[in-house]
Backbone as numpy.savetxt, mean C-alpha at the origin, in Angstrom:
# Nx Ny Nz CAx CAy CAz Cx Cy Cz
-1.81 20.30 -6.71 -0.61 19.59 -6.28 -0.78 18.92 -4.92
-1.80 19.31 -4.16 -2.00 18.75 -2.82 -2.72 17.40 -2.94
-2.12 16.35 -2.35 -2.69 15.01 -2.49 -3.04 14.37 -1.15
-2.68 15.02 -0.04 -2.99 14.53 1.30 -2.94 15.71 2.25
-3.12 15.45 3.54 -3.11 16.53 4.52 -2.37 16.08 5.78
-1.85 17.07 6.47 -1.23 16.84 7.78 -2.12 17.52 8.81
-2.71 16.74 9.73 -3.73 17.25 10.63 -3.29 17.04 12.07
-3.49 18.07 12.89 -3.25 17.94 14.33 -4.44 18.52 15.06
-4.77 17.92 16.20 -5.88 18.37 17.03 -5.31 18.95 18.32
-5.53 20.23 18.56 -4.98 20.88 19.75 -3.50 21.17 19.57
-2.89 21.70 20.60 -1.49 22.12 20.52 -0.51 21.05 20.97
-1.02 19.96 21.52 -0.12 18.95 22.10 0.00 17.70 21.24
-0.86 17.51 20.26 -0.82 16.29 19.46 0.12 16.45 18.28
0.80 15.36 17.95 1.68 15.35 16.79 0.83 15.33 15.52
1.20 16.11 14.50 0.44 16.07 13.24 0.50 14.67 12.65
-0.59 14.25 12.00 -0.61 12.95 11.35 -1.05 13.11 9.91
-0.54 12.25 9.07 -0.88 12.29 7.65 -2.22 11.59 7.43
-3.09 12.23 6.66 -4.41 11.66 6.39 -4.75 11.84 4.92
-5.74 11.08 4.46 -6.26 11.25 3.10 -7.01 12.57 2.99
-7.18 13.05 1.78 -7.96 14.27 1.58 -9.43 14.06 1.93
-9.88 12.81 1.98 -11.27 12.52 2.35 -11.49 12.48 3.86
-10.43 12.67 4.63 -10.52 12.62 6.09 -11.49 13.69 6.60
-12.38 13.29 7.53 -13.34 14.23 8.10 -12.70 14.97 9.26
-12.73 16.30 9.20 -12.10 17.14 10.21 -13.03 17.37 11.39
-12.42 17.63 12.54 -13.17 17.99 13.74 -12.91 19.46 14.06
-13.79 20.06 14.84 -13.60 21.46 15.24 -12.25 21.63 15.93
-11.53 22.64 15.52 -10.25 22.93 16.14 -9.06 22.26 15.50
-9.29 21.39 14.49 -8.18 20.74 13.81 -7.33 21.77 13.07
-6.03 21.55 13.10 -5.09 22.34 12.32 -4.70 21.53 11.09
-4.79 22.14 9.91 -4.62 21.40 8.66 -3.55 22.05 7.80
-2.67 21.20 7.27 -1.65 21.66 6.32 -1.66 20.73 5.12
-1.69 21.28 3.93 -1.69 20.46 2.73 -0.34 19.79 2.50
-0.38 18.59 1.93 0.84 17.85 1.58 0.93 17.80 0.06
1.95 18.45 -0.48 2.13 18.50 -1.94 2.76 17.21 -2.44
2.44 16.85 -3.66 2.93 15.59 -4.22 4.43 15.59 -4.39
5.05 16.78 -4.51 6.50 16.83 -4.70 7.27 17.04 -3.40
6.59 16.93 -2.25 7.27 16.96 -0.95 7.73 15.55 -0.60
8.55 15.42 0.44 9.02 14.09 0.84 7.85 13.18 1.19
6.91 13.68 2.01 5.75 12.88 2.37 4.88 12.60 1.15
4.74 13.59 0.30 3.93 13.42 -0.91 4.49 12.36 -1.84
5.80 12.36 -2.01 6.42 11.34 -2.86 6.25 9.95 -2.26
6.35 9.83 -0.93 6.16 8.53 -0.29 4.73 8.03 -0.51
3.76 8.93 -0.39 2.36 8.55 -0.63 2.15 8.15 -2.08
2.75 8.90 -3.00 2.66 8.56 -4.42 3.24 7.17 -4.67
4.42 6.91 -4.12 5.09 5.63 -4.36 4.30 4.46 -3.78
3.76 4.67 -2.57 3.00 3.58 -1.95 1.70 3.33 -2.71
1.07 4.38 -3.19 -0.14 4.22 -3.99 0.15 3.47 -5.28
1.31 3.76 -5.89 1.69 3.06 -7.11 1.98 1.59 -6.83
2.53 1.29 -5.65 2.75 -0.10 -5.26 1.42 -0.85 -5.18
0.37 -0.17 -4.70 -0.96 -0.80 -4.66 -1.46 -1.10 -6.07
-1.23 -0.17 -6.98 -1.66 -0.39 -8.37 -0.90 -1.58 -8.96
0.38 -1.70 -8.65 1.15 -2.85 -9.10 0.55 -4.14 -8.56
0.24 -4.17 -7.27 -0.31 -5.39 -6.67 -1.66 -5.75 -7.29
-2.47 -4.75 -7.57 -3.75 -5.01 -8.22 -3.52 -5.61 -9.60
-2.57 -5.05 -10.35 -2.27 -5.56 -11.69 -1.77 -7.00 -11.63
-0.92 -7.30 -10.64 -0.41 -8.67 -10.50 -1.54 -9.65 -10.25
-2.47 -9.31 -9.35 -3.55 -10.24 -9.07 -4.58 -10.29 -10.20
-4.64 -9.25 -11.02 -5.49 -9.32 -12.21 -4.93 -10.33 -13.21
-3.60 -10.30 -13.40 -2.97 -11.16 -14.41 -2.54 -12.51 -13.85
-2.29 -12.55 -12.55 -1.86 -13.79 -11.88 -2.77 -14.00 -10.66
-3.99 -14.49 -10.87 -5.00 -14.55 -9.80 -4.57 -15.36 -8.57
-3.64 -16.28 -8.73 -3.22 -17.11 -7.60 -2.11 -16.45 -6.78
-1.64 -15.28 -7.18 -0.56 -14.61 -6.46 -1.03 -14.18 -5.07
-0.21 -14.44 -4.07 -0.50 -14.01 -2.70 0.32 -12.77 -2.39
-0.29 -11.84 -1.66 0.31 -10.54 -1.40 1.22 -10.58 -0.18
2.41 -9.99 -0.34 3.30 -9.78 0.78 3.17 -8.34 1.27
4.25 -7.57 1.14 4.29 -6.19 1.62 4.74 -5.29 0.47
4.22 -4.05 0.44 4.59 -3.12 -0.63 4.82 -1.70 -0.15
5.92 -1.44 0.56 6.16 -0.10 1.09 6.85 0.83 0.09
6.78 2.14 0.33 7.61 3.06 -0.45 9.05 2.98 0.05
9.99 3.21 -0.84 11.40 3.24 -0.48 12.03 4.44 -1.17
13.30 4.68 -0.88 13.97 5.81 -1.50 13.98 5.64 -3.02
13.48 6.63 -3.71 13.44 6.65 -5.18 12.46 5.66 -5.80
11.56 5.08 -5.00 10.61 4.17 -5.64 9.78 3.37 -4.67
9.53 2.12 -5.02 8.68 1.25 -4.22 8.98 -0.19 -4.61
8.47 -1.12 -3.83 8.48 -2.52 -4.23 7.23 -3.19 -3.68
6.94 -4.38 -4.19 5.89 -5.22 -3.63 6.33 -6.67 -3.76
6.12 -7.44 -2.69 6.48 -8.85 -2.66 5.27 -9.73 -2.95
5.49 -10.79 -3.73 4.41 -11.69 -4.10 4.87 -13.14 -3.97
3.95 -13.98 -3.54 4.18 -15.42 -3.54 3.51 -15.97 -4.80
4.33 -16.33 -5.77 3.83 -16.88 -7.04 4.54 -18.19 -7.33
3.89 -19.05 -8.08 4.45 -20.37 -8.37 5.68 -20.28 -9.27
5.63 -19.36 -10.24 6.72 -19.21 -11.21 7.29 -17.80 -11.10
8.61 -17.65 -11.02 9.21 -16.31 -10.95 8.82 -15.44 -12.13
8.72 -14.15 -11.88 8.40 -13.21 -12.95 9.56 -13.10 -13.93
9.24 -12.83 -15.19 10.24 -12.61 -16.24 10.02 -11.21 -16.82
11.00 -10.66 -17.56 10.84 -9.31 -18.11 9.56 -9.10 -18.91
9.12 -10.14 -19.62 7.88 -10.00 -20.39 6.68 -9.79 -19.48
6.74 -10.37 -18.29 5.66 -10.17 -17.32 5.60 -8.71 -16.88
6.76 -8.09 -16.69 6.78 -6.69 -16.28 6.14 -5.80 -17.33
6.37 -6.11 -18.58 5.75 -5.33 -19.66 4.23 -5.46 -19.62
3.75 -6.68 -19.41 2.30 -6.89 -19.32 1.72 -6.18 -18.10
2.47 -6.21 -16.99 1.99 -5.55 -15.77 1.95 -4.04 -15.95
2.92 -3.48 -16.63 2.90 -2.04 -16.88 1.68 -1.65 -17.71
1.35 -2.46 -18.70 0.17 -2.18 -19.52 -1.10 -2.22 -18.67
-1.19 -3.22 -17.80 -2.36 -3.32 -16.92 -2.41 -2.16 -15.94
-1.26 -1.77 -15.41 -1.21 -0.64 -14.47 -1.67 0.65 -15.14
-1.27 0.87 -16.38 -1.69 2.08 -17.08 -3.21 2.12 -17.23
-3.83 0.96 -17.44 -5.29 0.92 -17.54 -5.93 1.26 -16.19
-5.39 0.71 -15.11 -5.92 1.00 -13.77 -5.80 2.49 -13.47
-4.67 3.08 -13.82 -4.48 4.52 -13.59 -5.48 5.32 -14.42
-5.65 4.95 -15.68 -6.59 5.65 -16.55 -8.03 5.51 -16.07
-8.33 4.39 -15.41 -9.69 4.17 -14.90 -10.06 5.11 -13.76
-9.06 5.82 -13.22 -9.32 6.82 -12.18 -10.00 6.20 -10.95
-9.49 5.05 -10.51 -10.07 4.39 -9.35 -9.79 5.18 -8.08
-10.76 5.19 -7.19 -10.66 5.93 -5.93 -10.06 5.04 -4.85
-9.10 5.60 -4.09 -8.59 4.93 -2.90 -9.50 5.28 -1.72
-10.21 4.29 -1.20 -11.19 4.54 -0.15 -10.81 3.80 1.13
-10.55 4.55 2.20 -10.11 3.98 3.48 -11.29 3.45 4.27
-11.11 2.26 4.88 -12.19 1.64 5.63 -11.63 0.96 6.89
-11.95 1.48 8.09 -11.50 0.82 9.32 -12.19 -0.53 9.49
-11.43 -1.50 9.99 -11.97 -2.84 10.23 -11.42 -3.36 11.56
-12.16 -4.26 12.16 -11.66 -4.94 13.36 -10.70 -6.04 12.94
-9.96 -6.57 13.91 -9.06 -7.67 13.61 -9.82 -8.85 13.01
-10.99 -9.13 13.58 -11.78 -10.27 13.11 -12.29 -10.03 11.70
-12.74 -8.82 11.42 -13.21 -8.49 10.07 -12.09 -8.60 9.06
-10.90 -8.10 9.44 -9.76 -8.16 8.53 -9.38 -9.61 8.23
-9.39 -10.44 9.26 -9.06 -11.85 9.05 -10.06 -12.54 8.13
-11.33 -12.19 8.29 -12.37 -12.80 7.45 -12.22 -12.36 5.99
-11.97 -11.07 5.79 -11.86 -10.54 4.43 -10.59 -11.02 3.73
-9.54 -11.23 4.49 -8.25 -11.59 3.92 -7.89 -13.04 4.22
-8.90 -13.86 4.34 -8.68 -15.27 4.72 -7.81 -16.01 3.72
-7.79 -15.57 2.46 -6.99 -16.23 1.43 -5.62 -15.59 1.24
-5.26 -14.68 2.12 -3.97 -14.00 2.04 -3.15 -14.33 3.30
-2.40 -15.42 3.29 -1.71 -15.88 4.51 -0.71 -14.86 5.06
-0.05 -14.11 4.20 0.94 -13.14 4.69 0.26 -11.95 5.35
-0.89 -11.55 4.84 -1.65 -10.48 5.49 -2.16 -10.93 6.85
-2.58 -12.19 6.95 -3.04 -12.71 8.23 -1.91 -12.68 9.26
-0.71 -12.97 8.81 0.44 -12.92 9.71 0.69 -11.49 10.18
0.54 -10.52 9.28 0.74 -9.12 9.66 -0.31 -8.67 10.66
-1.55 -9.13 10.48 -2.61 -8.77 11.42 -2.23 -9.27 12.82
-1.63 -10.45 12.88 -1.20 -11.01 14.16 -0.07 -10.22 14.80
0.67 -9.45 13.99 1.78 -8.64 14.50 1.33 -7.27 14.97
0.08 -6.92 14.75 -0.40 -5.58 15.10 -0.07 -5.25 16.56
0.46 -4.07 16.75 0.83 -3.65 18.09 2.30 -3.84 18.38
2.94 -4.79 17.67 4.36 -5.02 17.89 5.20 -4.37 16.80
4.52 -3.81 15.77 5.23 -3.22 14.65 5.29 -1.71 14.82
6.47 -1.15 14.72 6.65 0.30 14.73 7.77 0.62 13.78
7.98 1.88 13.51 9.05 2.28 12.60 10.40 1.81 13.12
10.57 1.84 14.44 11.85 1.44 15.03 12.06 -0.07 14.95
10.97 -0.83 15.11 11.08 -2.28 15.12 10.86 -2.90 13.76
10.56 -2.06 12.76 10.14 -2.54 11.46 11.07 -3.60 10.88
12.36 -3.31 10.83 13.29 -4.23 10.20 13.45 -5.52 11.00
13.18 -5.47 12.30 13.32 -6.66 13.13 12.07 -7.53 13.08
10.91 -6.91 12.99 9.66 -7.66 13.10 9.14 -8.10 11.73
9.07 -7.19 10.79 8.56 -7.52 9.45 8.96 -6.41 8.51
9.89 -6.72 7.64 10.43 -5.72 6.73 9.31 -5.01 5.97
9.17 -3.68 6.18 8.16 -2.90 5.49 6.77 -2.99 6.10
6.60 -3.71 7.21 5.26 -3.97 7.75 4.60 -2.71 8.31
5.39 -1.71 8.70 4.79 -0.51 9.29 3.93 0.24 8.30
4.06 -0.04 7.00 3.20 0.59 6.00 1.79 0.00 6.03
1.64 -1.15 6.70 0.35 -1.85 6.67 -0.30 -1.98 8.03
0.48 -2.23 9.06 -0.10 -2.37 10.40 0.74 -1.61 11.41
0.10 -1.17 12.47 0.80 -0.48 13.55 0.16 -0.86 14.87
0.14 0.08 15.79 -0.43 -0.20 17.09 -1.89 0.15 17.20
-2.42 0.89 16.20 -3.81 1.34 16.27 -4.75 0.43 15.49
-5.83 1.03 14.98 -6.83 0.26 14.27 -6.29 -0.21 12.92
-6.86 -1.31 12.45 -6.55 -1.80 11.12 -7.43 -1.09 10.11
-6.89 -0.88 8.92 -7.69 -0.29 7.85 -7.44 -1.04 6.55
-8.47 -1.15 5.76 -8.38 -1.71 4.41 -8.67 -0.58 3.43
-7.88 -0.52 2.37 -8.14 0.45 1.31 -8.80 -0.26 0.14
-10.02 0.18 -0.19 -10.73 -0.33 -1.34 -10.42 0.54 -2.56
-10.13 -0.10 -3.68 -10.03 0.61 -4.94 -11.40 0.54 -5.62
-12.04 1.68 -5.76 -13.40 1.74 -6.30 -13.38 2.28 -7.72
-14.12 1.64 -8.61 -14.17 2.12 -9.99 -15.09 3.33 -10.10
-15.28 3.81 -11.32 -16.05 5.03 -11.54 -17.49 4.91 -11.06
-18.00 3.67 -11.01 -19.37 3.44 -10.56 -19.45 3.14 -9.07
-18.30 3.21 -8.38 -18.29 2.94 -6.95 -18.19 1.47 -6.59
-18.00 0.61 -7.59 -17.90 -0.83 -7.33 -16.46 -1.17 -6.93
-16.32 -2.19 -6.09 -15.01 -2.61 -5.61 -14.23 -3.27 -6.73
-13.04 -2.74 -7.01 -12.17 -3.32 -8.02 -11.07 -4.16 -7.39
-10.64 -3.79 -6.17 -9.54 -4.47 -5.50 -9.43 -3.90 -4.10
-8.72 -4.60 -3.20 -8.54 -4.09 -1.84 -7.25 -4.63 -1.25
-6.74 -3.92 -0.24 -5.51 -4.35 0.42 -5.47 -3.80 1.83
-4.87 -4.56 2.73 -4.61 -4.10 4.09 -3.56 -3.00 4.04
-3.85 -1.85 4.66 -2.91 -0.73 4.57 -3.26 0.34 5.59
-2.22 1.03 6.09 -2.43 2.15 7.02 -2.72 3.45 6.28
-2.22 3.57 5.03 -2.39 4.80 4.28 -1.48 5.90 4.80
-1.71 7.13 4.39 -2.72 7.55 3.42 -2.33 7.23 1.98
-3.28 7.51 1.08 -3.06 7.28 -0.34 -3.46 8.52 -1.14
-3.13 8.48 -2.42 -3.61 9.50 -3.34 -5.13 9.45 -3.38
-5.79 10.54 -3.78 -7.25 10.48 -3.90 -7.72 9.44 -4.92
-7.04 9.39 -6.08 -7.40 8.43 -7.13 -6.13 7.96 -7.84
-6.27 6.86 -8.56 -5.12 6.33 -9.30 -4.66 7.29 -10.39
-5.56 8.10 -10.90 -5.21 8.99 -12.01 -4.22 10.07 -11.60
-4.00 10.25 -10.29 -3.04 11.24 -9.82 -1.60 10.74 -9.93
-1.42 9.49 -10.35 -0.07 8.96 -10.58 0.42 9.48 -11.93
1.44 10.35 -11.93 1.85 10.99 -13.19 2.69 10.10 -14.09
3.50 9.21 -13.50 4.39 8.36 -14.28 4.93 7.26 -13.38
5.33 6.16 -13.96 5.93 5.07 -13.21 6.73 4.20 -14.17
7.59 3.35 -13.62 8.33 2.38 -14.40 8.69 1.20 -13.52
8.39 -0.01 -13.98 8.83 -1.21 -13.27 10.27 -1.49 -13.68
11.14 -1.68 -12.69 12.57 -1.74 -12.96 13.13 -3.16 -13.05
12.82 -3.98 -12.06 13.43 -5.30 -12.02 12.71 -6.18 -11.01
13.05 -7.46 -11.02 12.54 -8.40 -10.03 13.71 -8.99 -9.25
13.40 -9.49 -8.08 14.42 -10.12 -7.25 13.73 -11.08 -6.28
14.49 -12.00 -5.73 13.97 -12.88 -4.68 14.21 -12.22 -3.34
13.23 -12.32 -2.44 13.36 -11.71 -1.12 12.69 -12.62 -0.09
13.39 -12.87 1.01 12.80 -13.69 2.06 11.68 -12.92 2.77
10.58 -13.59 3.02 9.47 -12.99 3.73 9.94 -12.50 5.10
9.61 -11.25 5.41 9.99 -10.59 6.65 11.50 -10.51 6.83
12.23 -10.64 5.72 13.68 -10.49 5.76 14.40 -11.59 6.52
13.72 -12.72 6.71 14.28 -13.82 7.50 14.60 -14.99 6.57
15.87 -15.43 6.55 16.28 -16.51 5.68 15.59 -17.83 5.99
14.97 -17.93 7.15 14.23 -19.14 7.50 12.87 -19.19 6.82
12.42 -18.05 6.30 11.11 -17.97 5.67 11.20 -18.22 4.16
10.06 -18.33 3.55 9.97 -18.59 2.11 10.47 -17.40 1.32
11.07 -17.67 0.16 11.45 -16.60 -0.74 10.26 -16.19 -1.59
9.99 -14.89 -1.61 8.95 -14.33 -2.45 9.57 -13.63 -3.64
8.74 -13.28 -4.60 9.19 -12.52 -5.76 8.92 -11.03 -5.52
9.96 -10.23 -5.56 9.84 -8.79 -5.32 9.96 -8.05 -6.65
9.01 -7.16 -6.91 9.06 -6.30 -8.09 9.37 -4.89 -7.63
10.42 -4.30 -8.18 10.82 -2.94 -7.87 10.29 -1.99 -8.95
9.85 -0.82 -8.52 9.40 0.18 -9.47 9.81 1.57 -9.01
9.64 2.53 -9.88 9.95 3.91 -9.56 8.98 4.84 -10.24
């Protein structure tokens, strides 16, 4: 049932959530995070949002990625697509997501510099904008700066999560702070609920993206 860990170093540091693959240092204090805990459910939901985004770009290669944070009772992900999604699209995406989950892809965390992130995500304009916001995004400022952005960038280092197939080959990647489930196969169930239009960064002056909600 444990899908992540809460680690603190010494008696004065705040515990932080990490992947199960996190390398420990001498003196670290470790507590398991169960999938049915509040933190565990948030990690599950955010990991499922990544699977949704991968499925969207598999079926709609021109789709540009927005933000995909966990929310109460589920998750969402925003996409810039030429044509709005329809219910039939959600059915196709669910089928693709089930295949990704069955493939047991590994979520692999990789620290990158700002320059490396910009080079790797050069075709993702919304991710490039988030990289530029690094350091100004926090949980408190999240709604003011970029709706849901704290799930992807903060004040520290940038990280990219690679989805690796059974042979270790890269299947997909996304800018993200994590943590995530160890593998996609740890997702027990999901359902895509509906689509809606949402302004990028919650600002009516910005472009409307297509948001897919799931649970």
